[in-house]
Each structure stands twice: as C-alpha cells, then as structure tokens.
Amino acid sequence: MNLVVHGGEARSCAIEAIAAARAGDFARADKLMSASSDALMAAHGYQSRQISAEMSPEGGRAVSLLMVHGQDHLMNAITTHDLAVQIIGLCRQLSGNGILTPQVDGGMRAGEAGMS
C-alpha cells in the first residue's frame, strides 16, 4: 500500500507544481517538486525492501496484486515528475523572456513579446 500512497502523493505534488509554475509561482512549484521527490524516495525505499523480501528464500517468489498496482502508481509518478521538471523549466524560460505571463486562473497567456 505504501507504493500506492507515496506514488500518488508524488504524482499529485508534481501536477500541482506544474499549475503553480503556470501561474508564475515558481517558489511554490519548487516546494511542491521537492515534496514530490521526497515521496518518490519514500516509495523507492519501500519498493526496494518489498522486492528484497519477496526474493528472499523465506519470502517466496509470489508477487502480489497490490505490489503490481503499486509499481504502476510508482512508474506513473516517476514519469509525471520527470515531465514536470521539464514543463516547469519551460514555464520559467518563457516567463523570463516575457513570452508568457501568469493569469489569475493559474493558466498562462501569450505576452507582448511573442506567442499569439
């Protein structure tokens, strides 16, 4: 269950971080990405312990459905986290160049300098 919980937390924090970056709140985006990283590390620690336990001679070789479900959550969280890093970087770059400016609703709009 820890993989599901920590994986879900990591993914949620990364998605919230993207929204914060789109709104121009990069300090909040950074804080949320740090929380996402922490949750990923916690999930990875649990994953390593669980794999070791399942592979030990006394642990048998059966893989539980919950472990498979947790792995799915973790993989999605890792992918979302990695993409969030890139999206936030892009928001920073576009914001710094005046191409995109934050809107109240959390979205971004084209600025004077570029995109229409």
PDB file of C-alpha atoms in Angstrom:
ATOM      1  CA  MET A   1       0.000   0.000   0.000  1.00  0.00           C
ATOM      2  CA  ASN A   2       2.946   2.349   0.621  1.00  0.00           C
ATOM      3  CA  LEU A   3       3.840   2.326  -3.075  1.00  0.00           C
ATOM      4  CA  VAL A   4       0.322   3.426  -3.962  1.00  0.00           C
ATOM      5  CA  VAL A   5       0.206   6.127  -1.275  1.00  0.00           C
ATOM      6  CA  HIS A   6       3.669   7.580  -1.886  1.00  0.00           C
ATOM      7  CA  GLY A   7       3.399   7.221  -5.660  1.00  0.00           C
ATOM      8  CA  GLY A   8       0.054   9.018  -5.645  1.00  0.00           C
ATOM      9  CA  GLU A   9       1.444  11.769  -3.436  1.00  0.00           C
ATOM     10  CA  ALA A  10       4.461  12.232  -5.714  1.00  0.00           C
ATOM     11  CA  ARG A  11       2.273  12.477  -8.801  1.00  0.00           C
ATOM     12  CA  SER A  12      -0.193  14.890  -7.173  1.00  0.00           C
ATOM     13  CA  CYS A  13       2.594  17.181  -5.974  1.00  0.00           C
ATOM     14  CA  ALA A  14       4.159  17.224  -9.454  1.00  0.00           C
ATOM     15  CA  ILE A  15       0.828  18.111 -11.099  1.00  0.00           C
ATOM     16  CA  GLU A  16       0.244  20.880  -8.527  1.00  0.00           C
ATOM     17  CA  ALA A  17       3.775  22.144  -9.178  1.00  0.00           C
ATOM     18  CA  ILE A  18       3.029  22.476 -12.886  1.00  0.00           C
ATOM     19  CA  ALA A  19      -0.101  24.503 -12.085  1.00  0.00           C
ATOM     20  CA  ALA A  20       1.909  26.734  -9.738  1.00  0.00           C
ATOM     21  CA  ALA A  21       4.560  27.309 -12.413  1.00  0.00           C
ATOM     22  CA  ARG A  22       1.899  28.134 -14.995  1.00  0.00           C
ATOM     23  CA  ALA A  23       0.568  30.723 -12.524  1.00  0.00           C
ATOM     24  CA  GLY A  24       4.076  32.153 -12.158  1.00  0.00           C
ATOM     25  CA  ASP A  25       4.527  30.950  -8.557  1.00  0.00           C
ATOM     26  CA  PHE A  26       7.900  29.289  -9.007  1.00  0.00           C
ATOM     27  CA  ALA A  27       8.692  29.227  -5.282  1.00  0.00           C
ATOM     28  CA  ARG A  28       5.570  27.112  -4.701  1.00  0.00           C
ATOM     29  CA  ALA A  29       6.398  24.961  -7.728  1.00  0.00           C
ATOM     30  CA  ASP A  30       9.870  24.287  -6.310  1.00  0.00           C
ATOM     31  CA  LYS A  31       8.442  23.395  -2.897  1.00  0.00           C
ATOM     32  CA  LEU A  32       5.925  21.009  -4.450  1.00  0.00           C
ATOM     33  CA  MET A  33       8.591  19.371  -6.614  1.00  0.00           C
ATOM     34  CA  SER A  34      10.704  18.863  -3.501  1.00  0.00           C
ATOM     35  CA  ALA A  35       7.721  17.168  -1.846  1.00  0.00           C
ATOM     36  CA  SER A  36       7.264  15.053  -4.978  1.00  0.00           C
ATOM     37  CA  SER A  37      10.924  13.996  -4.827  1.00  0.00           C
ATOM     38  CA  ASP A  38      10.596  13.114  -1.138  1.00  0.00           C
ATOM     39  CA  ALA A  39       7.539  10.968  -1.843  1.00  0.00           C
ATOM     40  CA  LEU A  40       9.350   9.227  -4.710  1.00  0.00           C
ATOM     41  CA  MET A  41      12.295   8.466  -2.437  1.00  0.00           C
ATOM     42  CA  ALA A  42       9.961   7.035   0.207  1.00  0.00           C
ATOM     43  CA  ALA A  43       8.220   4.894  -2.414  1.00  0.00           C
ATOM     44  CA  HIS A  44      11.535   3.695  -3.815  1.00  0.00           C
ATOM     45  CA  GLY A  45      12.733   2.710  -0.340  1.00  0.00           C
ATOM     46  CA  TYR A  46       9.577   0.700   0.233  1.00  0.00           C
ATOM     47  CA  GLN A  47       9.852  -0.835  -3.235  1.00  0.00           C
ATOM     48  CA  SER A  48      13.432  -1.976  -2.581  1.00  0.00           C
ATOM     49  CA  ARG A  49      12.504  -3.525   0.761  1.00  0.00           C
ATOM     50  CA  GLN A  50       9.468  -5.258  -0.729  1.00  0.00           C
ATOM     51  CA  ILE A  51      11.420  -6.692  -3.668  1.00  0.00           C
ATOM     52  CA  SER A  52      14.142  -7.932  -1.316  1.00  0.00           C
ATOM     53  CA  ALA A  53      11.556  -9.582   0.929  1.00  0.00           C
ATOM     54  CA  GLU A  54       9.789 -11.242  -1.983  1.00  0.00           C
ATOM     55  CA  MET A  55      13.067 -12.529  -3.412  1.00  0.00           C
ATOM     56  CA  SER A  56      14.452 -13.885  -0.145  1.00  0.00           C
ATOM     57  CA  PRO A  57      14.402 -17.693   0.246  1.00  0.00           C
ATOM     58  CA  GLU A  58      11.811 -17.484   3.021  1.00  0.00           C
ATOM     59  CA  GLY A  59       9.752 -14.846   1.235  1.00  0.00           C
ATOM     60  CA  GLY A  60       8.847 -16.994  -1.732  1.00  0.00           C
ATOM     61  CA  ARG A  61       8.648 -15.697  -5.276  1.00  0.00           C
ATOM     62  CA  ALA A  62       4.981 -14.747  -5.462  1.00  0.00           C
ATOM     63  CA  VAL A  63       4.271 -11.162  -6.448  1.00  0.00           C
ATOM     64  CA  SER A  64       1.084  -9.721  -5.004  1.00  0.00           C
ATOM     65  CA  LEU A  65      -1.526  -7.836  -6.980  1.00  0.00           C
ATOM     66  CA  LEU A  66      -1.033  -4.919  -4.587  1.00  0.00           C
ATOM     67  CA  MET A  67       2.681  -4.829  -5.475  1.00  0.00           C
ATOM     68  CA  VAL A  68       1.845  -4.753  -9.198  1.00  0.00           C
ATOM     69  CA  HIS A  69      -0.684  -1.970  -8.595  1.00  0.00           C
ATOM     70  CA  GLY A  70       1.880  -0.064  -6.533  1.00  0.00           C
ATOM     71  CA  GLN A  71       4.500  -0.441  -9.262  1.00  0.00           C
ATOM     72  CA  ASP A  72       2.043   1.065 -11.731  1.00  0.00           C
ATOM     73  CA  HIS A  73       1.488   4.048  -9.445  1.00  0.00           C
ATOM     74  CA  LEU A  74       5.218   4.487  -8.950  1.00  0.00           C
ATOM     75  CA  MET A  75       6.004   4.337 -12.678  1.00  0.00           C
ATOM     76  CA  ASN A  76       3.307   6.928 -13.417  1.00  0.00           C
ATOM     77  CA  ALA A  77       4.605   9.150 -10.621  1.00  0.00           C
ATOM     78  CA  ILE A  78       8.177   8.962 -11.909  1.00  0.00           C
ATOM     79  CA  THR A  79       7.072   9.833 -15.445  1.00  0.00           C
ATOM     80  CA  THR A  80       4.892  12.706 -14.232  1.00  0.00           C
ATOM     81  CA  HIS A  81       7.715  14.014 -12.019  1.00  0.00           C
ATOM     82  CA  ASP A  82      10.236  13.910 -14.874  1.00  0.00           C
ATOM     83  CA  LEU A  83       7.868  15.694 -17.248  1.00  0.00           C
ATOM     84  CA  ALA A  84       7.001  18.275 -14.571  1.00  0.00           C
ATOM     85  CA  VAL A  85      10.689  19.180 -14.247  1.00  0.00           C
ATOM     86  CA  GLN A  86      10.766  19.937 -17.978  1.00  0.00           C
ATOM     87  CA  ILE A  87       7.436  21.784 -18.057  1.00  0.00           C
ATOM     88  CA  ILE A  88       8.358  23.962 -15.075  1.00  0.00           C
ATOM     89  CA  GLY A  89      11.702  24.759 -16.692  1.00  0.00           C
ATOM     90  CA  LEU A  90       9.898  25.751 -19.869  1.00  0.00           C
ATOM     91  CA  CYS A  91       7.478  27.958 -17.901  1.00  0.00           C
ATOM     92  CA  ARG A  92      10.450  29.648 -16.212  1.00  0.00           C
ATOM     93  CA  GLN A  93      12.154  30.237 -19.545  1.00  0.00           C
ATOM     94  CA  LEU A  94       9.053  31.610 -21.239  1.00  0.00           C
ATOM     95  CA  SER A  95       8.142  33.738 -18.235  1.00  0.00           C
ATOM     96  CA  GLY A  96      11.676  35.131 -18.006  1.00  0.00           C
ATOM     97  CA  ASN A  97      11.582  36.084 -21.673  1.00  0.00           C
ATOM     98  CA  GLY A  98       8.230  37.834 -21.288  1.00  0.00           C
ATOM     99  CA  ILE A  99       6.581  35.449 -23.725  1.00  0.00           C
ATOM    100  CA  LEU A 100       4.091  34.080 -21.201  1.00  0.00           C
ATOM    101  CA  THR A 101       2.573  35.932 -18.284  1.00  0.00           C
ATOM    102  CA  PRO A 102       0.630  34.435 -15.362  1.00  0.00           C
ATOM    103  CA  GLN A 103      -3.131  34.703 -15.234  1.00  0.00           C
ATOM    104  CA  VAL A 104      -5.334  34.715 -12.157  1.00  0.00           C
ATOM    105  CA  ASP A 105      -6.890  31.341 -13.057  1.00  0.00           C
ATOM    106  CA  GLY A 106      -3.489  29.665 -12.912  1.00  0.00           C
ATOM    107  CA  GLY A 107      -3.053  29.499 -16.661  1.00  0.00           C
ATOM    108  CA  MET A 108      -0.604  31.370 -18.820  1.00  0.00           C
ATOM    109  CA  ARG A 109      -1.347  33.614 -21.759  1.00  0.00           C
ATOM    110  CA  ALA A 110       0.693  34.908 -24.635  1.00  0.00           C
ATOM    111  CA  GLY A 111       2.526  38.114 -23.795  1.00  0.00           C
ATOM    112  CA  GLU A 112       3.540  41.083 -25.889  1.00  0.00           C
ATOM    113  CA  ALA A 113       6.863  39.581 -26.919  1.00  0.00           C
ATOM    114  CA  GLY A 114       5.803  36.546 -28.824  1.00  0.00           C
ATOM    115  CA  MET A 115       3.212  33.833 -28.972  1.00  0.00           C
ATOM    116  CA  SER A 116      -0.296  34.677 -30.106  1.00  0.00           C
TER     117      SER A 116
END
